[in-house]
Short mmCIF file of C-alpha atoms and ligand atoms in Angstrom, two decimals:
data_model
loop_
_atom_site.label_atom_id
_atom_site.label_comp_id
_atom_site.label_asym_id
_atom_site.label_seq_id
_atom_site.Cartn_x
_atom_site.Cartn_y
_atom_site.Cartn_z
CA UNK A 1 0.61 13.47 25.95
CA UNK A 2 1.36 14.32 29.71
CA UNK A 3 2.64 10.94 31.56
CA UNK A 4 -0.96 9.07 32.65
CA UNK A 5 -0.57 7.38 36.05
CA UNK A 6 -3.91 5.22 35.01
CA UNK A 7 -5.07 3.39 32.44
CA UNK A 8 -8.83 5.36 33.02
CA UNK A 9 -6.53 8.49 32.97
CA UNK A 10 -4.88 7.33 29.62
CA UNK A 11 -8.01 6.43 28.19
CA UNK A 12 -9.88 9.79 29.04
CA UNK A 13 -6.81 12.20 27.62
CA UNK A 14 -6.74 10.13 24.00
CA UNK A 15 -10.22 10.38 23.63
CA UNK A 16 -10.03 13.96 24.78
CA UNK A 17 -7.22 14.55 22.02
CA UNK A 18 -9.17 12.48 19.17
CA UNK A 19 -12.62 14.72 20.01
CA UNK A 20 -10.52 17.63 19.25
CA UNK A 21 -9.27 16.41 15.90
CA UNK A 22 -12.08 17.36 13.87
CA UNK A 23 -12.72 14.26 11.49
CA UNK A 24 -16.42 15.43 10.35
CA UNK A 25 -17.58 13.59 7.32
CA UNK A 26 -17.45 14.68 4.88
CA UNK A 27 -14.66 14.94 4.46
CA UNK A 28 -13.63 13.48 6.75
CA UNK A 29 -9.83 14.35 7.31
CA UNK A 30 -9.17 11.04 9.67
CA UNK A 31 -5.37 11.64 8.54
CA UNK A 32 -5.44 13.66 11.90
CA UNK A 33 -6.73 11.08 14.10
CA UNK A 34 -4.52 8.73 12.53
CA UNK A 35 -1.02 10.07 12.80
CA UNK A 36 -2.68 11.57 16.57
CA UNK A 37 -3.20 7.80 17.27
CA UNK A 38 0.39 6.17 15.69
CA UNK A 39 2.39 8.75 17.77
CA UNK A 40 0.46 7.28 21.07
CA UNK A 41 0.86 3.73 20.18
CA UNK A 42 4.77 4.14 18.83
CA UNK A 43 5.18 6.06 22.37
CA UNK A 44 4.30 2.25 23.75
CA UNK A 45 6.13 0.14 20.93
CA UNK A 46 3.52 -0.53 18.85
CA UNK A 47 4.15 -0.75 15.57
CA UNK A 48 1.94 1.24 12.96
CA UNK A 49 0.89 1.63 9.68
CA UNK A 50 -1.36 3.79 8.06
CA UNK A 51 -3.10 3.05 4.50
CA UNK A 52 -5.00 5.45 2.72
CA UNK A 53 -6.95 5.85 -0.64
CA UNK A 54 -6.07 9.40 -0.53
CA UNK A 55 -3.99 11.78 1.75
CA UNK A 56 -6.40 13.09 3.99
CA UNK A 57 -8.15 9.89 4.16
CA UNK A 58 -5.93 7.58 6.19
CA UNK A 59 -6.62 4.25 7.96
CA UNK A 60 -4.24 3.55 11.04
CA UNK A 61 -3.30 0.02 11.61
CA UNK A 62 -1.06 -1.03 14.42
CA UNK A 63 -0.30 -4.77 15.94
CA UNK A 64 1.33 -6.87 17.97
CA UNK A 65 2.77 -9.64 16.14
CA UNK A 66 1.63 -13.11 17.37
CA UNK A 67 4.46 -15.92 18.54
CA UNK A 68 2.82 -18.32 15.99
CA UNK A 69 -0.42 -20.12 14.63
CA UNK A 70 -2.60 -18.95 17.02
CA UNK A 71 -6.19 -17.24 16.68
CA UNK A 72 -5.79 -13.50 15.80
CA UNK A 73 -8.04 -10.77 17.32
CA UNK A 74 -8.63 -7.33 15.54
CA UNK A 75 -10.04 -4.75 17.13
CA UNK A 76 -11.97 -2.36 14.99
CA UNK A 77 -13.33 1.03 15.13
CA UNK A 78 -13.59 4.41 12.80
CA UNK A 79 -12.04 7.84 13.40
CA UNK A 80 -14.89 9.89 11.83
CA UNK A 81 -18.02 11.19 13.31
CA UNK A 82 -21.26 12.78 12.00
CA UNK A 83 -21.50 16.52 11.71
CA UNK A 84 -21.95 18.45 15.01
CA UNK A 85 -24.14 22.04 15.08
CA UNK A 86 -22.45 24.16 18.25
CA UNK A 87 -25.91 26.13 18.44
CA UNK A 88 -27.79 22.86 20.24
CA UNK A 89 -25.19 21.96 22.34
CA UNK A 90 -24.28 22.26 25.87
CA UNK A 91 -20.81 22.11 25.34
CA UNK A 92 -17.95 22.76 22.49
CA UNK A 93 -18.58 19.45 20.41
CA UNK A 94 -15.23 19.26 19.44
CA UNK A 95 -13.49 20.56 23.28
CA UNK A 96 -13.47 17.27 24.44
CA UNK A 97 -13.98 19.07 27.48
CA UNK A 98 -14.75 16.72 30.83
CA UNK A 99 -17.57 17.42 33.06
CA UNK A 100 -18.84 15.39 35.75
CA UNK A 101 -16.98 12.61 35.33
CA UNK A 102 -18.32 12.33 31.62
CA UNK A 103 -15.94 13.13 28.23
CA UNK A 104 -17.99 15.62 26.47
CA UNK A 105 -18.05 16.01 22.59
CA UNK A 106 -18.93 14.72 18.85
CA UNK A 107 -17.84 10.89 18.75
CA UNK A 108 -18.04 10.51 22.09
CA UNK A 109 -20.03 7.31 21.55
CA UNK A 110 -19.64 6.90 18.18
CA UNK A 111 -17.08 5.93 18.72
CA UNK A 112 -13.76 7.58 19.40
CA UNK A 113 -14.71 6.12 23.05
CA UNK A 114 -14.04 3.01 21.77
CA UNK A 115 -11.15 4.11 19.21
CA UNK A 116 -9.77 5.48 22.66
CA UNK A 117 -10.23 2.55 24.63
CA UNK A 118 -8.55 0.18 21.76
CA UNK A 119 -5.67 2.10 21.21
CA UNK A 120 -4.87 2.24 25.19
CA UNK A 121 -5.93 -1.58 25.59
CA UNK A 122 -3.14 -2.58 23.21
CA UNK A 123 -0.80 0.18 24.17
CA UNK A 124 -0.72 -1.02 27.63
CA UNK A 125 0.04 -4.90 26.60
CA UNK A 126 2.68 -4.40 24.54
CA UNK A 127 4.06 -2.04 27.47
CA UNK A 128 3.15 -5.31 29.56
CA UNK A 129 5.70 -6.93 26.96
CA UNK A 130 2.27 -9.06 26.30
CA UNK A 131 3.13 -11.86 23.68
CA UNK A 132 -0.66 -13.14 22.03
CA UNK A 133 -0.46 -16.56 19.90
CA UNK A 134 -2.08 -15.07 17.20
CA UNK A 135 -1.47 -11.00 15.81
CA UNK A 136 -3.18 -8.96 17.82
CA UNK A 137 -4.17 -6.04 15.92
CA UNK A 138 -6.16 -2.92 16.14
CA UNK A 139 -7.60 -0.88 12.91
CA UNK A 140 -9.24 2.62 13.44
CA UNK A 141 -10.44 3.36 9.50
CA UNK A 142 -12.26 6.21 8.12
CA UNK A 143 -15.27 6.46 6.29
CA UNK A 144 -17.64 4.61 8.19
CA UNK A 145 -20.38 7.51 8.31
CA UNK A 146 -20.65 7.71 4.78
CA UNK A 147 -19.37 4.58 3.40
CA UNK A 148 -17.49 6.00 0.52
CA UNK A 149 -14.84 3.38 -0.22
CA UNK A 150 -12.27 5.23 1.77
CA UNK A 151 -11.94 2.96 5.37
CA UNK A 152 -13.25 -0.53 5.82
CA UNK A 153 -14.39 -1.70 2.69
CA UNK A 154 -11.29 -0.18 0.68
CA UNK A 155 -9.03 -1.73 3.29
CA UNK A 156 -10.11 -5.23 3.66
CA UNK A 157 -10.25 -5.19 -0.50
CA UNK A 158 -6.75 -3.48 -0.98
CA UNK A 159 -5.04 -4.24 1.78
CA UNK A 160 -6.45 -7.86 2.88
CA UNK A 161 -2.90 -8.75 5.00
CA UNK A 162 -2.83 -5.71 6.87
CA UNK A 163 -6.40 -6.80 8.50
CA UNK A 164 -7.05 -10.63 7.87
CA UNK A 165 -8.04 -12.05 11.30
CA UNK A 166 -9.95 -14.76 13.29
CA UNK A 167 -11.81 -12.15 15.51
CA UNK A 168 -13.07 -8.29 15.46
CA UNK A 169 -14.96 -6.53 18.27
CA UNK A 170 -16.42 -4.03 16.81
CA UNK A 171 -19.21 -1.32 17.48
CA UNK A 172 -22.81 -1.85 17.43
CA UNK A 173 -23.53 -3.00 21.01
CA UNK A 174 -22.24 -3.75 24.79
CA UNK A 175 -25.00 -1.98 26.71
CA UNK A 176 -25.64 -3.16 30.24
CA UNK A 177 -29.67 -4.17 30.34
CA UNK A 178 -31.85 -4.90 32.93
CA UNK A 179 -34.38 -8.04 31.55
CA UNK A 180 -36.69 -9.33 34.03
CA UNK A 181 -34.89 -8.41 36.60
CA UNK A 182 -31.43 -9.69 36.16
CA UNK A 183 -28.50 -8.16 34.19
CA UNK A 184 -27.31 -8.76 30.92
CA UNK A 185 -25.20 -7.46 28.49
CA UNK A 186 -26.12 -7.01 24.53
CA UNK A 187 -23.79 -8.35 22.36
CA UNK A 188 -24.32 -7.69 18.91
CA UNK A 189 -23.44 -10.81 16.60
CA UNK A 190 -25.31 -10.20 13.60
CA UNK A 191 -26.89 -6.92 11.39
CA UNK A 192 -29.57 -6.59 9.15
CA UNK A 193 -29.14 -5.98 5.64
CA UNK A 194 -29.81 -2.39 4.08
CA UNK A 195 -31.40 -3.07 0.61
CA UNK A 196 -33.53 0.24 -0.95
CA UNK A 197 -35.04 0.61 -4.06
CA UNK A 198 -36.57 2.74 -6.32
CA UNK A 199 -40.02 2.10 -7.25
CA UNK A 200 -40.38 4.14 -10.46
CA UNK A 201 -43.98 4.60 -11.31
CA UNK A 202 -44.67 5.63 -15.20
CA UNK A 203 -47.47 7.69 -16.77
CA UNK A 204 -47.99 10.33 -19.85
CA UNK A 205 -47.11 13.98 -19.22
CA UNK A 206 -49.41 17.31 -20.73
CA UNK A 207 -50.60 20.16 -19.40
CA UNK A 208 -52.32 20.60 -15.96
CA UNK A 209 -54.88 22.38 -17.25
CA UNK A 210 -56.19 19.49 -19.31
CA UNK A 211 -55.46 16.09 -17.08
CA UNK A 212 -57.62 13.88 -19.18
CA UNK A 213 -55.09 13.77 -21.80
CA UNK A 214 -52.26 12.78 -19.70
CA UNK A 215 -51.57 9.86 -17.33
CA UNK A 216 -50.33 11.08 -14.33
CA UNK A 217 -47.83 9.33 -12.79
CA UNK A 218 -47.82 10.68 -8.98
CA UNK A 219 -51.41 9.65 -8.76
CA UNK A 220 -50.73 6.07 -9.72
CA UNK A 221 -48.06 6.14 -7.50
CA UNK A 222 -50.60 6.87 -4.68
CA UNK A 223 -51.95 3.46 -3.77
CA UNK A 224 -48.76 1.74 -4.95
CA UNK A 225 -47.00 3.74 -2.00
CA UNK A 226 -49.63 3.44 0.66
CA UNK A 227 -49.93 -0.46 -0.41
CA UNK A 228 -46.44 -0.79 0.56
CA UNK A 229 -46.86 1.60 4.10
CA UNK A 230 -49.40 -0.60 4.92
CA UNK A 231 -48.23 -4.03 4.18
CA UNK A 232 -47.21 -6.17 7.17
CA UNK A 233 -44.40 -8.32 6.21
CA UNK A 234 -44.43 -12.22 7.21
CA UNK A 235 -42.72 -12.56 10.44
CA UNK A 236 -39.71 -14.96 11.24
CA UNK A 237 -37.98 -16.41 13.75
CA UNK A 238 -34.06 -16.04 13.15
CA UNK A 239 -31.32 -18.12 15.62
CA UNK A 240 -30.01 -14.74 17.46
CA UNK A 241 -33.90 -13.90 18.87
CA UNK A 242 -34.32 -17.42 19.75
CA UNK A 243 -31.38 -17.29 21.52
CA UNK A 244 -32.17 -13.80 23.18
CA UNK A 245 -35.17 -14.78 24.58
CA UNK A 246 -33.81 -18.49 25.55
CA UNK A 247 -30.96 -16.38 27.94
CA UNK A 248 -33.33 -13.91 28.99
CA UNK A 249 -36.42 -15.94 30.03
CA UNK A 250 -35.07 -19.44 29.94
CA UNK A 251 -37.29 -20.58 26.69
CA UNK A 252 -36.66 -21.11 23.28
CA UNK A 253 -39.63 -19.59 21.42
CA UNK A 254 -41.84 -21.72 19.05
CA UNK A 255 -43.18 -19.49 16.66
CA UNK A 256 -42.69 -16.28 15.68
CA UNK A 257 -46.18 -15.00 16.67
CA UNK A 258 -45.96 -15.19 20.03
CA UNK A 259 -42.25 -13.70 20.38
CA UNK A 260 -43.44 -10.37 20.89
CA UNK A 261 -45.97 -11.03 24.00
CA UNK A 262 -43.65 -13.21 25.62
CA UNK A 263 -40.94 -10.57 25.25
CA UNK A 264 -43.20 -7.53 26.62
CA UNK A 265 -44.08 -9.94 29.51
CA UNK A 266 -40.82 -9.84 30.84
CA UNK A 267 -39.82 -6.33 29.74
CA UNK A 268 -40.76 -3.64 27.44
CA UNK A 269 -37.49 -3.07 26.86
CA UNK A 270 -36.82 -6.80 25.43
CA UNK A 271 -39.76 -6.23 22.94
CA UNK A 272 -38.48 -2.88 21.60
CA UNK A 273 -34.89 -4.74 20.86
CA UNK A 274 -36.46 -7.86 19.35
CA UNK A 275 -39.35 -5.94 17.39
CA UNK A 276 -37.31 -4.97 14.20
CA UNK A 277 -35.98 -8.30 14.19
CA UNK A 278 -39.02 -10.29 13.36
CA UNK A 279 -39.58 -9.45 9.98
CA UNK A 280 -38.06 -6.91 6.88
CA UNK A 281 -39.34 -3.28 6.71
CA UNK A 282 -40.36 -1.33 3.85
CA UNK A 283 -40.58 2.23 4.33
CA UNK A 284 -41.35 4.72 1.58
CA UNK A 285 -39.17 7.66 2.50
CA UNK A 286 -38.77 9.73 -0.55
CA UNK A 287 -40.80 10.98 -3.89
CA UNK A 288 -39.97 13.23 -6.78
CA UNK A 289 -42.45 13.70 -9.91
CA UNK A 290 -43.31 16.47 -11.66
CA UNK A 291 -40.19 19.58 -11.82
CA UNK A 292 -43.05 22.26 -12.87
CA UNK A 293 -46.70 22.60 -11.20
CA UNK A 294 -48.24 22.86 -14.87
CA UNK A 295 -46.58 19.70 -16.20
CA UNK A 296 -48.32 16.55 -15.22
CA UNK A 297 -45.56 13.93 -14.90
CA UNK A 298 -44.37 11.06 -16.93
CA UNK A 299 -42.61 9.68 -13.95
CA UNK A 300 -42.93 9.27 -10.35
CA UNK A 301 -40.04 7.85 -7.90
CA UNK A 302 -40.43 6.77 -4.81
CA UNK A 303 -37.35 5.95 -3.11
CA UNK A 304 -37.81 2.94 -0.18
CA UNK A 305 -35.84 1.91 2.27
CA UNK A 306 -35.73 -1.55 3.18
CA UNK A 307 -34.06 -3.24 5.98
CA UNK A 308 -33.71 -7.12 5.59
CA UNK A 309 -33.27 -10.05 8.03
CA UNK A 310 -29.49 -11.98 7.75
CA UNK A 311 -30.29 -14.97 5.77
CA UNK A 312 -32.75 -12.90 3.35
CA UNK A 313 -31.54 -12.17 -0.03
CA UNK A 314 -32.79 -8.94 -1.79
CA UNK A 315 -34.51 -11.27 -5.01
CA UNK A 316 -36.50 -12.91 -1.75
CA UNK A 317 -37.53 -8.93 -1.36
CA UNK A 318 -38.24 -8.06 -4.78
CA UNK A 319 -40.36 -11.37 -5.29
CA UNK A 320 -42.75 -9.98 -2.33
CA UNK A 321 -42.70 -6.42 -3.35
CA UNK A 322 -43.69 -7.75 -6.52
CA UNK A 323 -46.62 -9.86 -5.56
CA UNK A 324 -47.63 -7.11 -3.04
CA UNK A 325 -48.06 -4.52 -6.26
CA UNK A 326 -49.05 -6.63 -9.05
CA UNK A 327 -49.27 -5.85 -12.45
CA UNK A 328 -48.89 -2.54 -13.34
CA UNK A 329 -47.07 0.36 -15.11
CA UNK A 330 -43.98 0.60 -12.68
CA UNK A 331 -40.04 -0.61 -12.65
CA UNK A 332 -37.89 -1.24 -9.53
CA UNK A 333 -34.50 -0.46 -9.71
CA UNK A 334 -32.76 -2.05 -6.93
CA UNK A 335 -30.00 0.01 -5.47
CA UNK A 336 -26.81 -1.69 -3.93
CA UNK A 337 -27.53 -3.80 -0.40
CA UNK A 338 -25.14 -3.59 2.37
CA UNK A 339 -24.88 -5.85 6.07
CA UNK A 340 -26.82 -8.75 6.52
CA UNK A 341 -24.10 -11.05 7.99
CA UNK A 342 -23.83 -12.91 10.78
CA UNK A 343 -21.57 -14.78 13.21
CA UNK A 344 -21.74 -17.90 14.91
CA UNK A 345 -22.73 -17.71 18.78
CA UNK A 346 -20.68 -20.67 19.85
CA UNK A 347 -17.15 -19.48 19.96
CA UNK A 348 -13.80 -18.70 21.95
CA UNK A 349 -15.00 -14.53 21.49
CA UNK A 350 -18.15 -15.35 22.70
CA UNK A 351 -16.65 -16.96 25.86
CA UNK A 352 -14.79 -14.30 26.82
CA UNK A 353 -17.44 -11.97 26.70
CA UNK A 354 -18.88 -14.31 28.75
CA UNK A 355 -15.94 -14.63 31.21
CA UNK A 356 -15.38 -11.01 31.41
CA UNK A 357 -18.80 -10.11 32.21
CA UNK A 358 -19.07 -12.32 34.87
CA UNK A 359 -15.31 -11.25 36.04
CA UNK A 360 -17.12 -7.40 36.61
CA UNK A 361 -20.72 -8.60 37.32
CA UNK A 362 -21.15 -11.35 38.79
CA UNK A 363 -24.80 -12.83 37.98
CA UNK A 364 -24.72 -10.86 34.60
CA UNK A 365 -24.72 -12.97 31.82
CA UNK A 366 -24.07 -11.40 27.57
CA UNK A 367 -26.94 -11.33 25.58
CA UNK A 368 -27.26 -12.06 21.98
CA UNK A 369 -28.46 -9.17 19.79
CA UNK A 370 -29.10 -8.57 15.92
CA UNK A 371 -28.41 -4.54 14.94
CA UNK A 372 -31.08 -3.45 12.91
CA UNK A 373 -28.68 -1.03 11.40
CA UNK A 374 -25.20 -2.49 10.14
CA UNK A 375 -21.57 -1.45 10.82
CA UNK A 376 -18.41 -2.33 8.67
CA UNK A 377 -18.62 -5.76 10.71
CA UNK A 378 -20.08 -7.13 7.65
CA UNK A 379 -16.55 -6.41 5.33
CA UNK A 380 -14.68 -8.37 7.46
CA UNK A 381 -17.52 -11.31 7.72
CA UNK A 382 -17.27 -11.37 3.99
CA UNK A 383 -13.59 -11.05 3.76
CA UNK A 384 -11.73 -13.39 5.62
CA UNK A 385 -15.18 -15.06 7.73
CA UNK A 386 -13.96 -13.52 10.71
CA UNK A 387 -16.16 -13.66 13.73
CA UNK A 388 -17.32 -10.08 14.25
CA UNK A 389 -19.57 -8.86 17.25
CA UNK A 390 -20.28 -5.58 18.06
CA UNK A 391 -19.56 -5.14 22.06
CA UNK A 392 -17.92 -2.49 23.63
CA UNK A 393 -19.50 -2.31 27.44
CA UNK A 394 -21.08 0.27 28.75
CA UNK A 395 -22.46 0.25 32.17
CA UNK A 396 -23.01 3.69 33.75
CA UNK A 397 -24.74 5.20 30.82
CA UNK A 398 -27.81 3.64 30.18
CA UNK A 399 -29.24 2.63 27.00
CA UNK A 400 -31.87 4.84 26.33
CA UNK A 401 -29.68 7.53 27.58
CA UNK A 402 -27.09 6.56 24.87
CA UNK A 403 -29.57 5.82 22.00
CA UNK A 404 -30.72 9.53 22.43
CA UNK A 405 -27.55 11.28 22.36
CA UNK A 406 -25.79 9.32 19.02
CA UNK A 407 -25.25 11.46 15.96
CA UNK A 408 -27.23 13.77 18.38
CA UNK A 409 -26.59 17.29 20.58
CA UNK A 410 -24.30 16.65 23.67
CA UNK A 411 -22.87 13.17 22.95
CA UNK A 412 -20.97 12.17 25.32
CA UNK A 413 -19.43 9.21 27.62
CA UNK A 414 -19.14 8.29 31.17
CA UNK A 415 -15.08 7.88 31.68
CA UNK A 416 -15.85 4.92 33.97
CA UNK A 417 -17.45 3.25 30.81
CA UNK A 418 -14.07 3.95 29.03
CA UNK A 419 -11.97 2.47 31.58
CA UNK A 420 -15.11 -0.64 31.48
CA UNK A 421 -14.00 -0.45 27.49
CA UNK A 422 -10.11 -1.05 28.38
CA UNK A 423 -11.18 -3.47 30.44
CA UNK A 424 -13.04 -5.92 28.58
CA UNK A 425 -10.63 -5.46 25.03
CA UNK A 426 -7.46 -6.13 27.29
CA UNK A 427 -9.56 -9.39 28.92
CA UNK A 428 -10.25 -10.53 25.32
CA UNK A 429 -6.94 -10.44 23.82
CA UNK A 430 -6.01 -12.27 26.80
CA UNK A 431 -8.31 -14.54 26.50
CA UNK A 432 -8.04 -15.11 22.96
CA UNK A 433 -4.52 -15.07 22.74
ZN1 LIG B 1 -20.19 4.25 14.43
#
């Protein structure tokens, strides 16, 4: 890399160089980003290490070895990205080309920005000859997209001492909101839990041509499916809304009824973010029954996804899935739950979120959030207990610009949000350590 004369510099050029190593998954390939990413950080006297389940597949791990006992801070992020289709896109998704001030390409925002802004936050401490009380340590895995046991999971299982820590930033939030007309930040501190299932609905097959001597199985599925669309699940009131809407309009809520019209009476906005954190969803999403139009089926599955709250367990879901369809000739098979964790609000991470956003925005104040998605926070919650939140800030881009464009055509990222990024990480290990 050509000598940087700026950190925003620095940060733009790496994430211009990890856009162009193509780490679609699958496959993936992150080996690329990896070894693009040691030879940066060894450049600053970081030291690195990379693990990996397979060749291709490697996780890069670099640190800064505390002086002693004190708190250690990890900061996390993954080197692959969705798949990118040139045809709907303005620019070469994998040029990392810059336009207007803006890094264009695949992983822009999810989230080689952030990889990017990581790797140049620690880079430029240990060039500081920064010394942190506790490791300070930054992992870029693979395998977050698809989850396949090649980054997060494999590493915090396999490799627990390369990644054992006190604190992780993490994706999942950092967006700059306006709420009622003052500033805030989102932070996210805790994720929903991904639990599908399959509902498998059973019957008699025979021939089409004479349906009164079979029991067909994709018509019983039919009110068992639109039971399910239609039910409203009962709504709760979990700490991170109660504390969203105590920041943002200055009252703890009561009950979770009334959550929703006080949010939309101070900003739409605040009810879309706090909306899929009232209650679980079931949604119905796929079906297979019959392979041949003359065959009447046996069988009928319908495949649901189901997003829980943190605290709810998936036999809390199956008891009201249960009740919901009664008696009748079905099975569920319950297929493997991810996320669902959470971390504590009150805590030395949290405060210097806090500090730094008031350090660049004076009157802006972070935000608690819950993803309704999940991220590989959740490995490292379960792990070691580490606090995780997801923040890395971003400021020029707004949210609903930046919600558009993920796994989307023409992702890409404002470079003064980058420099933002380096900004805040450096501030927390400083912080912190
Ligand atoms: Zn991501």
């Amino acid at each position: 890399m050509a000598i940087a004369t700026t950190l925003r510099q620095e940060v733009t050029e790496l994430l211009q160089e990890l856009i162009r190593a193509d780490t679609t998954n699958p496959p993936g390939n992150e080996t690329v980003a990896a070894e693009l990413l040691r030879d940066y950080l060894e450049g600053s006297g970081v030291s690195c290490e990379l693990y990996a389940r397979i060749p291709e597949r490697a996780n890069l791990v670099a640190r800064i070895p505390g002086r002693g006992e004190g708190l250690s801070l990890l900061f996390l992020s993954h080197t692959d990205v969705v798949l990118a289709d040139p045809s709907e896109w303005a620019a070469a998704p994998f040029g990392g080309e810059v336009r207007d001030g803006e890094v264009w390409g695949r992983g822009a925002l999810d989230m080689k920005g952030q990889v990017a802004a990581s790797a140049v936050a620690i880079a430029s401490l240990a060039r500081e000859g920064f010394e942190p009380a506790g490791d300070l340590i930054f992992a870029a895995t693979a395998d977050e997209e698809v989850g396949a046991g090649f980054g997060a999971q494999w590493l915090c299982e396999t490799h627990p001492d390369a990644v054992r820590c006190d604190f992780v930033i993490n994706e999942g939030s950092g967006d700059r909101v306006e709420l009622g007309g003052k500033p805030f930040y989102l932070c996210a501190v805790s994720e929903k839990m991904s639990a599908p299932f399959v509902l498998r609905v059973l019957g008699r097959s025979g021939h089409a041509s004479m349906p009164s001597i079979a029991d067909n199985a994709l018509v019983k599925a039919a009110p068992l499916i639109t039971a399910i669309g239609n039910y409203r699940p009962e709504r709760h009131l979990i700490p991170e809304v109660e504390a969203l809407l105590e920041t943002v309009g200055g009252e703890r809520p009561t009950s979770p009824d009334d959550v929703l019209d006080r949010a939309r009476a101070v900003a739409p906005l605040l009810a879309e973010l706090v909306e899929p954190l009232l209650s679980m969803t079931l949604s119905p999403t796929m079906a297979s029954a019959s392979p041949k139009r003359n065959v009447v089926p046996a069988v009928c599955e319908i495949t649901v996804d189901s997003r829980l709250l943190p605290g709810t367990t998936p036999a809390e879901q199956q008891e009201v899935v249960r009740t919901l369809l009664g008696e009748g000739d079905y099975e569920i098979e319950v297929l493997e739950a991810h996320g669902g964790t959470r971390s504590p609000m009150d805590t030395p991470l949290w405060r210097a979120v806090e500090s730094w956003v008031e350090s660049v925005d004076p009157g802006a104040r972070p935000a608690p959030v819950c993803v309704a998605g999940f991220t590989d926070s959740h490995w490292f919650r379960e792990a070691f207990g580490s606090v995780a939140y997801g923040f890395f800030p971003s400021r020029v881009m707004k949210i609903e610009t930046a919600s558009r464009l993920i796994h989307s055509a023409d992702e890409r990222v404002p470079v003064e949000d980058l420099e933002l990024g380096v900004s805040f990480l450096r501030h927390a290990a400083q912080t912190i350590g």
